Tab-separated table of C-alpha atoms in Angstrom:
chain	number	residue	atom	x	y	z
P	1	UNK	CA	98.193	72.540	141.407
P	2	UNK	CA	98.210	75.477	143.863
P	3	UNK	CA	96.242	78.327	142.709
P	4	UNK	CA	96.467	81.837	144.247
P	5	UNK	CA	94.586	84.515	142.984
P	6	UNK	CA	96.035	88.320	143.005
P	7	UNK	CA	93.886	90.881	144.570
P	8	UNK	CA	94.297	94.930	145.819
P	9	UNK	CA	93.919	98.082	145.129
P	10	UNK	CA	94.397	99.808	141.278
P	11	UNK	CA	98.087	100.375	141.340
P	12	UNK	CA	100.041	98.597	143.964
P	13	UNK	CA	101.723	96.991	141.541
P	14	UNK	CA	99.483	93.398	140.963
P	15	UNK	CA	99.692	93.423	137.222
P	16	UNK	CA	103.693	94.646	137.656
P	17	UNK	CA	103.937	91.353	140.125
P	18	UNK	CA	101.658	89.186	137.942
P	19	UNK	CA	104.215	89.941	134.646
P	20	UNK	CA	107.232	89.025	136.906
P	21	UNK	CA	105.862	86.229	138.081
P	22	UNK	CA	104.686	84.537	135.090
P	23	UNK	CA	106.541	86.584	131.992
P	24	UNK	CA	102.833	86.612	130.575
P	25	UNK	CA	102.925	90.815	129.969
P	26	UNK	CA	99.380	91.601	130.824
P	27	UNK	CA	98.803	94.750	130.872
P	28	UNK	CA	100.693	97.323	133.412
P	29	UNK	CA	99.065	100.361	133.175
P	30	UNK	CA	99.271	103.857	135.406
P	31	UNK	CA	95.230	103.960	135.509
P	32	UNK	CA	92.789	102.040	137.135
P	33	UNK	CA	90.925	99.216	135.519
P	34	UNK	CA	93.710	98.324	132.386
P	35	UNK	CA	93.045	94.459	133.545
P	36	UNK	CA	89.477	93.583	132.368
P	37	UNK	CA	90.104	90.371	131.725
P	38	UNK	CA	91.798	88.195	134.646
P	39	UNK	CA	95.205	87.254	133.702
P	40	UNK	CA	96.288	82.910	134.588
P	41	UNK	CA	99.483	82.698	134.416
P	42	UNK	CA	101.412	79.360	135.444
P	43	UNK	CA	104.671	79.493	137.419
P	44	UNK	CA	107.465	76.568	138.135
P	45	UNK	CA	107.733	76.254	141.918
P	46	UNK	CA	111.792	76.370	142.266
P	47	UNK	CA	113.070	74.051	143.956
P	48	UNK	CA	116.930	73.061	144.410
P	49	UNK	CA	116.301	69.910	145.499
P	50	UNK	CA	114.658	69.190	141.894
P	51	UNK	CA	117.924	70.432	140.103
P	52	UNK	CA	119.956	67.674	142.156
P	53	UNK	CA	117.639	65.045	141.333
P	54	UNK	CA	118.086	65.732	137.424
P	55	UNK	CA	122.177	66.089	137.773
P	56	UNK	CA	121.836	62.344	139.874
P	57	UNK	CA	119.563	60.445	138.098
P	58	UNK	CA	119.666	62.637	134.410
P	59	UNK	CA	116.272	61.762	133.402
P	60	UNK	CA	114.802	62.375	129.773
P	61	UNK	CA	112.750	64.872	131.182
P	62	UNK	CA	112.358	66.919	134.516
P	63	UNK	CA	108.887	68.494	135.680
P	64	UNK	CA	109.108	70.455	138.847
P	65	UNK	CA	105.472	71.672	140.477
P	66	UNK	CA	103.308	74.328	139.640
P	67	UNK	CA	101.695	77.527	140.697
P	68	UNK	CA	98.830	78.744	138.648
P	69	UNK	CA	98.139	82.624	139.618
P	70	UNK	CA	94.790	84.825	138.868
P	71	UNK	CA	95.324	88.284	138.371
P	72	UNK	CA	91.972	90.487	138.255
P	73	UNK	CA	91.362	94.241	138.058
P	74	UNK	CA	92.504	96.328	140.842
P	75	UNK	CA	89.520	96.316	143.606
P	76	UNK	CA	87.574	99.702	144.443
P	77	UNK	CA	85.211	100.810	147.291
P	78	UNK	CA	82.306	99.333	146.094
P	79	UNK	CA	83.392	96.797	143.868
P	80	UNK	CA	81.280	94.348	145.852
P	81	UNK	CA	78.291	96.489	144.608
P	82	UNK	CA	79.520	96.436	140.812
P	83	UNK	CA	81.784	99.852	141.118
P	84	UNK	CA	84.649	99.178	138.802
P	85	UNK	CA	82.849	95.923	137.441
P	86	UNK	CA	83.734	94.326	140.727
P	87	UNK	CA	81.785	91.388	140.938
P	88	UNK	CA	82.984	90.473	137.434
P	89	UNK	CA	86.237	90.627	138.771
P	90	UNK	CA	85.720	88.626	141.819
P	91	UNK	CA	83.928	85.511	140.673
P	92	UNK	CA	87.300	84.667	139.160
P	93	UNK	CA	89.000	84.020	142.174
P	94	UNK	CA	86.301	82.055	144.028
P	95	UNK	CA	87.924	78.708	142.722
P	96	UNK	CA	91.689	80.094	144.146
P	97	UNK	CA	93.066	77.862	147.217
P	98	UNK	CA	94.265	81.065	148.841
P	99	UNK	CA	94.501	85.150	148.145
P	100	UNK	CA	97.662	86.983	147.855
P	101	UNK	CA	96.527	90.333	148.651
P	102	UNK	CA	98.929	92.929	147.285
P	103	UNK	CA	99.459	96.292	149.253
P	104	UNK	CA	101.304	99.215	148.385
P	105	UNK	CA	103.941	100.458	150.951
P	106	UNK	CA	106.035	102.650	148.937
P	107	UNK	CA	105.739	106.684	148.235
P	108	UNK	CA	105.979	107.563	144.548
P	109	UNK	CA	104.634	110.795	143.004
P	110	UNK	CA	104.926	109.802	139.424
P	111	UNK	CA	102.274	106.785	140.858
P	112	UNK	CA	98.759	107.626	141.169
P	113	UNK	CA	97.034	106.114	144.110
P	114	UNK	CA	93.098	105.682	143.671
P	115	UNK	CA	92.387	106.985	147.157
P	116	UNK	CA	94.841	110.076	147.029
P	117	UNK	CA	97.655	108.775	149.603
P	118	UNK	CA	99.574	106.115	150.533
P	119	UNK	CA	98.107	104.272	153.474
P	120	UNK	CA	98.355	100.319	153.405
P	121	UNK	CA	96.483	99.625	156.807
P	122	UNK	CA	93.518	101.912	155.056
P	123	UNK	CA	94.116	100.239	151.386
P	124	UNK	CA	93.949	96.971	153.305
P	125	UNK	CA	90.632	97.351	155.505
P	126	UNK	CA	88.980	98.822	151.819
P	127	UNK	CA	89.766	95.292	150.351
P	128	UNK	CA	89.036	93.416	153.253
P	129	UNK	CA	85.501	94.565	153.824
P	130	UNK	CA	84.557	94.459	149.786
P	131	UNK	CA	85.063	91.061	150.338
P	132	UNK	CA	83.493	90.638	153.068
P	133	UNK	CA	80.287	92.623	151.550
P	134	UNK	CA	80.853	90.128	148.759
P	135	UNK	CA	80.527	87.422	150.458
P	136	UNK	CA	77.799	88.223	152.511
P	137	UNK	CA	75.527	89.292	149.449
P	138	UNK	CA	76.115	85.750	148.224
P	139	UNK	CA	75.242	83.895	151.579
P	140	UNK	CA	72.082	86.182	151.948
P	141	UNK	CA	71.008	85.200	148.148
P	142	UNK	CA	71.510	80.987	149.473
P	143	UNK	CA	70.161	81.570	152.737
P	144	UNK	CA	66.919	83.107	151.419
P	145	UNK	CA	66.391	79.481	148.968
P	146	UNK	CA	67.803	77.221	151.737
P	147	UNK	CA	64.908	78.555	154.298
P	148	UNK	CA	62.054	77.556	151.889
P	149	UNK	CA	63.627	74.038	151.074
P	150	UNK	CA	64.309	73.641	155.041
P	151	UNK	CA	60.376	74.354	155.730
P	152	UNK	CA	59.459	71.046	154.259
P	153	UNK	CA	61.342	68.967	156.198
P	154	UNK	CA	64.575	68.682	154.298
P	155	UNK	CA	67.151	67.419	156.983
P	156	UNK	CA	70.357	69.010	154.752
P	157	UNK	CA	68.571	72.040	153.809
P	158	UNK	CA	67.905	72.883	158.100
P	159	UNK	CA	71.850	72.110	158.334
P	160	UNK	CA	73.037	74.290	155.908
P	161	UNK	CA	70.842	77.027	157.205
P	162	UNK	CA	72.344	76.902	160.303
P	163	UNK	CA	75.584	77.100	158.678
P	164	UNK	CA	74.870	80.583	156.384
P	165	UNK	CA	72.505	81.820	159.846
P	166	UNK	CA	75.931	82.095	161.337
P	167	UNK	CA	78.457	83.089	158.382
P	168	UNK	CA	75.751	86.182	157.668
P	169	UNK	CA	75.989	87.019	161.220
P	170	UNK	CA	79.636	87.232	161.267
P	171	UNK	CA	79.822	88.913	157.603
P	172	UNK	CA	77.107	91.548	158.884
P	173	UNK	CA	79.682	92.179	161.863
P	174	UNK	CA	82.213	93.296	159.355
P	175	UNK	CA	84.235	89.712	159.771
P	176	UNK	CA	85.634	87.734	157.515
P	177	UNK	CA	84.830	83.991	157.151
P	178	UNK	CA	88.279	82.402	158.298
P	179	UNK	CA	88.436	84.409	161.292
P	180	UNK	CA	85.072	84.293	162.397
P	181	UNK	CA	85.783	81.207	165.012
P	182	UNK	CA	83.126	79.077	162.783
P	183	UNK	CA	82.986	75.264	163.450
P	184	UNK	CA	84.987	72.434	160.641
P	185	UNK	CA	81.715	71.379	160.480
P	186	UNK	CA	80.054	74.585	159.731
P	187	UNK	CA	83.000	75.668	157.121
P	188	UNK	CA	82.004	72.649	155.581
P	189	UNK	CA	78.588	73.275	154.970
P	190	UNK	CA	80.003	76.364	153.185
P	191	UNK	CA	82.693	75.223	151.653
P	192	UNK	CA	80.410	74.786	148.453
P	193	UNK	CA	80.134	78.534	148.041
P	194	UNK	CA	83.804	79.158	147.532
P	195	UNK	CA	83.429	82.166	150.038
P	196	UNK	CA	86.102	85.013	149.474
P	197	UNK	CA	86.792	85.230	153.402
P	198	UNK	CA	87.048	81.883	154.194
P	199	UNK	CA	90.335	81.493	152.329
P	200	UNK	CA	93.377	81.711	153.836
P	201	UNK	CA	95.541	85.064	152.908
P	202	UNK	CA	99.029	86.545	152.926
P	203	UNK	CA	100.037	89.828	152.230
P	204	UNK	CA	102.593	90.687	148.970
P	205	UNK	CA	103.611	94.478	150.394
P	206	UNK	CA	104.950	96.068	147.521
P	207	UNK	CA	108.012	98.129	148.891
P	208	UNK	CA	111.344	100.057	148.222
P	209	UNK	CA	114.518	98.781	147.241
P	210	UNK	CA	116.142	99.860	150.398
P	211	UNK	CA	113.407	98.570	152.913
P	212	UNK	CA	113.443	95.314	150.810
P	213	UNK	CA	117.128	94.737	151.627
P	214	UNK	CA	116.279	95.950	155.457
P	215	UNK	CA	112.983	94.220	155.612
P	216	UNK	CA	111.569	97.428	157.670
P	217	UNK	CA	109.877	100.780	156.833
P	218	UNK	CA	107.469	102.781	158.117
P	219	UNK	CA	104.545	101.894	155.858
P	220	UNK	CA	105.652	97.938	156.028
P	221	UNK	CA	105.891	98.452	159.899
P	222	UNK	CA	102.339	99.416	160.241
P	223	UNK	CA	100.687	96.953	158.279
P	224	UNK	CA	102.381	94.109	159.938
P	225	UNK	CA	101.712	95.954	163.526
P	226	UNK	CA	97.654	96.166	162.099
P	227	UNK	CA	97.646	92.361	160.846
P	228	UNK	CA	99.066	91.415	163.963
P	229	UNK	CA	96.679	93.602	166.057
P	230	UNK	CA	93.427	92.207	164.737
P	231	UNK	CA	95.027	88.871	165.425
P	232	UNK	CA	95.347	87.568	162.033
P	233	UNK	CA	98.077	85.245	162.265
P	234	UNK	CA	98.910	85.754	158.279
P	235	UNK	CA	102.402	86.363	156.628
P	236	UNK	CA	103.298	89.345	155.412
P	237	UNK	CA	106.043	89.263	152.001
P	238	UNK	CA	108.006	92.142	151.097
P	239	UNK	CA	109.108	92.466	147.573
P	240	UNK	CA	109.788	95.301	144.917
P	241	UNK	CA	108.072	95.045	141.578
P	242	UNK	CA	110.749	96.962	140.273
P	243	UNK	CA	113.147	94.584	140.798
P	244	UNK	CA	111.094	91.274	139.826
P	245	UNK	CA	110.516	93.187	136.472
P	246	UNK	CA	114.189	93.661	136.207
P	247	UNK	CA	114.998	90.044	137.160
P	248	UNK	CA	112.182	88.740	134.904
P	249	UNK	CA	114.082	90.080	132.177
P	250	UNK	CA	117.528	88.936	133.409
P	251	UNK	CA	118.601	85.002	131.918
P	252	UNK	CA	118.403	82.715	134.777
P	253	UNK	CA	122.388	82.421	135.398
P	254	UNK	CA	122.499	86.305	136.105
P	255	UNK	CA	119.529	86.614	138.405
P	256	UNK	CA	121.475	85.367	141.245
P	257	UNK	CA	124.126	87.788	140.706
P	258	UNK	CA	121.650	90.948	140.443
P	259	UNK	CA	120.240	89.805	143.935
P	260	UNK	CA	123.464	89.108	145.162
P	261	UNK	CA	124.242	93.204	144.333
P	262	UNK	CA	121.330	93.883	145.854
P	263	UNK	CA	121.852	92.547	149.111
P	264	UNK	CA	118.945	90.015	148.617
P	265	UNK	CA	119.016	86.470	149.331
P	266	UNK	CA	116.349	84.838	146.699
P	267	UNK	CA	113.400	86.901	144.535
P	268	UNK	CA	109.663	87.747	145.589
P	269	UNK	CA	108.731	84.471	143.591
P	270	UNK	CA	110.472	82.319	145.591
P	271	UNK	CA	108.961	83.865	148.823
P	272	UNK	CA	106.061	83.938	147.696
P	273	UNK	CA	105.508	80.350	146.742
P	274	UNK	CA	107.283	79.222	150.160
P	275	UNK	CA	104.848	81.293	151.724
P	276	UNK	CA	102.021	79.832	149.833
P	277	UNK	CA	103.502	76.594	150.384
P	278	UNK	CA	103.488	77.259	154.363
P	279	UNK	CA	99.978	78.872	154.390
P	280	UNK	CA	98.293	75.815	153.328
P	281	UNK	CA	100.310	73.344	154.665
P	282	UNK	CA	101.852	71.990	151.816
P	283	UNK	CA	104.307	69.359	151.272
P	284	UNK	CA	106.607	67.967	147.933
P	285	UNK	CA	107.922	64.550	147.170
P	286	UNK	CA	109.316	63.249	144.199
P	287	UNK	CA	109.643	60.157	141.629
P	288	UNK	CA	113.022	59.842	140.138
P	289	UNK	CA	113.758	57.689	137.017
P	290	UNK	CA	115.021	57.311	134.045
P	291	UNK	CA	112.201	58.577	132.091
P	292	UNK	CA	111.472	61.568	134.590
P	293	UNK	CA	112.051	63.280	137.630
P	294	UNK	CA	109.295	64.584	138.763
P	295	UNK	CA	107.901	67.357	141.901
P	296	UNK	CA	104.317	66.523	143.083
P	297	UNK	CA	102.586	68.801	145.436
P	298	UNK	CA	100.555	67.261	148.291
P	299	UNK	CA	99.444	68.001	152.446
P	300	UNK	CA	100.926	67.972	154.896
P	301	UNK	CA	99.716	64.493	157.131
P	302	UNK	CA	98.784	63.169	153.461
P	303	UNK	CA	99.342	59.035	153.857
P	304	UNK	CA	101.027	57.231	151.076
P	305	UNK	CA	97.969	56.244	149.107
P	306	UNK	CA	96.652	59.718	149.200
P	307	UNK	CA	99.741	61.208	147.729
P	308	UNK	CA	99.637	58.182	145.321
P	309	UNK	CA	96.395	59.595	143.888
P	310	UNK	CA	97.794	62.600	142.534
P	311	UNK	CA	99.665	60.772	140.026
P	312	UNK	CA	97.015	58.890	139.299
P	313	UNK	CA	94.040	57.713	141.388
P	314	UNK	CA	94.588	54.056	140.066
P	315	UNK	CA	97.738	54.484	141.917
P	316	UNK	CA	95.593	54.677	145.193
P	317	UNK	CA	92.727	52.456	144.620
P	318	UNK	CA	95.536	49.398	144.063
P	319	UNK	CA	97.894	50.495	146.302
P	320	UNK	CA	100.149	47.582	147.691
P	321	UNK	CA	103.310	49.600	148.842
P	322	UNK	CA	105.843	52.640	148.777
P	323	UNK	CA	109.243	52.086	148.202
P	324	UNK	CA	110.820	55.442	150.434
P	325	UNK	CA	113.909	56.872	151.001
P	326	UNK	CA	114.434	60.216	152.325
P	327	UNK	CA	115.954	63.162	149.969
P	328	UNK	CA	119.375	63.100	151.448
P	329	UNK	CA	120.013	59.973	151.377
P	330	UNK	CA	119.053	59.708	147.504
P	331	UNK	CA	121.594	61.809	147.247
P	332	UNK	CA	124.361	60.312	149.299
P	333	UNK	CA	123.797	57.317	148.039
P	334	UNK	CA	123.831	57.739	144.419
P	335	UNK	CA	120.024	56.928	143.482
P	336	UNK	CA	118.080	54.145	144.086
P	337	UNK	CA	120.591	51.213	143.449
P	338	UNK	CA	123.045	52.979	146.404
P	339	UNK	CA	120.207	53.882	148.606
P	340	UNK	CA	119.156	49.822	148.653
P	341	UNK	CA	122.834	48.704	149.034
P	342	UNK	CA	123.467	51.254	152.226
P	343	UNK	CA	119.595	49.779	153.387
P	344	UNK	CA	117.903	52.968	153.776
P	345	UNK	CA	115.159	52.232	151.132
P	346	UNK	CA	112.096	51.424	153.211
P	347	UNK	CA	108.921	49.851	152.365
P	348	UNK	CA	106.169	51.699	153.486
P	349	UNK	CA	102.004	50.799	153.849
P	350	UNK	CA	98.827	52.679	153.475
P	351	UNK	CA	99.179	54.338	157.171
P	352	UNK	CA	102.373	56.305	156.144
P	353	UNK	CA	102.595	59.518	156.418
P	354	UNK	CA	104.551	60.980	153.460
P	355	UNK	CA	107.475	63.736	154.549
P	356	UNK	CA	108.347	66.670	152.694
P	357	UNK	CA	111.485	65.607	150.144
P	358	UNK	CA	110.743	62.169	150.139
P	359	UNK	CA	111.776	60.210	147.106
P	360	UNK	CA	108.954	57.533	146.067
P	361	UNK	CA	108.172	54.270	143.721
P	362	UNK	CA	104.687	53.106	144.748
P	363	UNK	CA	103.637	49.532	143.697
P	364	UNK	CA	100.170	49.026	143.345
P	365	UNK	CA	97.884	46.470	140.768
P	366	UNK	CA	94.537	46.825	139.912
């Protein structure tokens, strides 16, 4: 399951988000510091494609994938140094896949802003380097144990120093892990430490209803001209948590209608997950039966016995073959029995690379 966990400033609107997202109701409050407790909520990835499957096939049961989402406190200068009970906050997103980092981009009186104005390039460096300052306390505290185990002798221990020798160097320079031109070998001698900075980010810019439908205003313009600037090749998601609270509370038949009237093609969720999705390269196929239609989340380049194992890992260690036929042909072709008759059901080995919408029956025996 994809986890992203929530971070930004005291209200930008990450709890406001967080309850739109999941329906959960944490706690939305005009003041800093309301969320003590992070707030997991778990979201259904949408996906039309799943819908289709179920009206084809009418299984007893339909699971599409998952999101799981971490909401913590808002994030203060100094939070990396306990202000605000930061470093409470932060160890629960060290297990996320990625950060969505939300920024505020809209002007609002009867909205308090912890730093006095409205300025998401500023809002977004304060983040950005509490992070950073996180991260680097942590990699000094490893560094300092990995140089006494690497002075008697200890081959891994010499490694890994070499590894946090160069992530300090690039934290004490004010840069963040993933852009810090570090080796795959190198990230992988961190990768233990669930480093803040080395996860890959995108940007939830909370904005008004009118530069949602436009996709431009001033405050969105600059942060995506400062993101681009600094070279950070991350994507940047408009939304309004004014209107995902109003759609959350909408019955699913009417949401369409209310973005419809709004001049909006699909909700921050949706964009949001795709964007998600796209950040870490990932990829759905499905099973389709009588008993269940299912969406299961996997990479992108994943072979067939790979995305086997996230049924089950049985399903990879006997794996004989894939029965595969591509979404739109499922559907063309009524389902398995029309997809064999037309001969577009394949039978695919262990060096197969599973595409996005494939439709999948793996044989295996162990």
């Amino acid at each position: 399951m994809l986890k992203l966990g929530i971070v930004g400033l005291p209200n930008v609107g990450k709890s406001t988000l967080f309850n739109a997202l999941t329906a959960a109701k944490a706690e939305a409050a005009n003041y800093p510091f309301c969320t003590i407790e992070p707030n997991v909520g778990i979201v259904n990835v949408p996906d039309p494609r799943l819908d289709r499957l179920t009206d084809l096939v009418k299984p007893k049961a339909t699971v599409p994938a998952a999101v799981q989402f971490v909401d913590i406190a808002g994030l203060v200068e100094g939070a990396s140094k306990g202000e605000g009970r930061g470093n409470d906050f932060l160890t629960h997103i060290r297990e996320t896949d990625a950060i969505v980092h939300v920024v505020r981009c809209f002007e609002d009186p009867d909205v308090l802003h912890v730093m006095g104005s409205v300025d998401p390039v500023r809002d977004r460096d304060v983040i950005d380097l509490e992070l950073v300052l996180a991260d680097l306390a942590q990699v000094e505290k490893r560094l300092d144990k990995a140089r006494r185990t690497a002075k008697t002798g200890n081959k891994e221990a010499q490694l890994e120093v070499e590894a946090l020798e160069q992530a300090n160097s690039a934290l004490g320079e004010g840069k963040p892990i993933r852009s810090a031109g570090l080796s795959a070998d190198t990230l992988a001698q961190l990768a233990p430490l669930s480093l803040l900075t080395a996860k890959p980010v995108l940007y939830a810019a909370n904005v008004t209803d009118a530069e949602l439908a436009n996709d431009h205003g001033m405050h969105l313009d600059r942060l995506r001209a400062a993101i681009t600037t600094m070279g950070e090749h991350a994507e940047v998601v408009p939304f309004s948590a004014r209107i995902e609270a109003e759609l959350a509370e909408l019955a699913p038949a009417d949401r369409a209608e209310f973005l419809q009237s709004l001049g909006l093609e699909s909700a921050g969720l949706d964009r949001l997950i795709r964007a998600g999705y796209h950040l870490l390269g990932l990829r759905t196929y499905f099973t389709a039966g009588e008993k269940e239609v299912r969406a299961w989340t996997i990479h992108a380049g994943d072979t067939a016995p790979k995305a086997a194992a996230v049924i089950h890992t049985d399903f990879e260690r006997g794996f004989i073959r894939a029965e595969t036929v591509g979404f739109d042909d499922f559907v063309s072709f009524a389902g398995w029995k029309g997809a064999k008759e037309k001969g577009v059901v394949r039978s695919e080995g262990k060096e197969y690379l599973v595409q996005d919408g494939d439709v999948l029956l793996f044989r295996f025996n162990v």
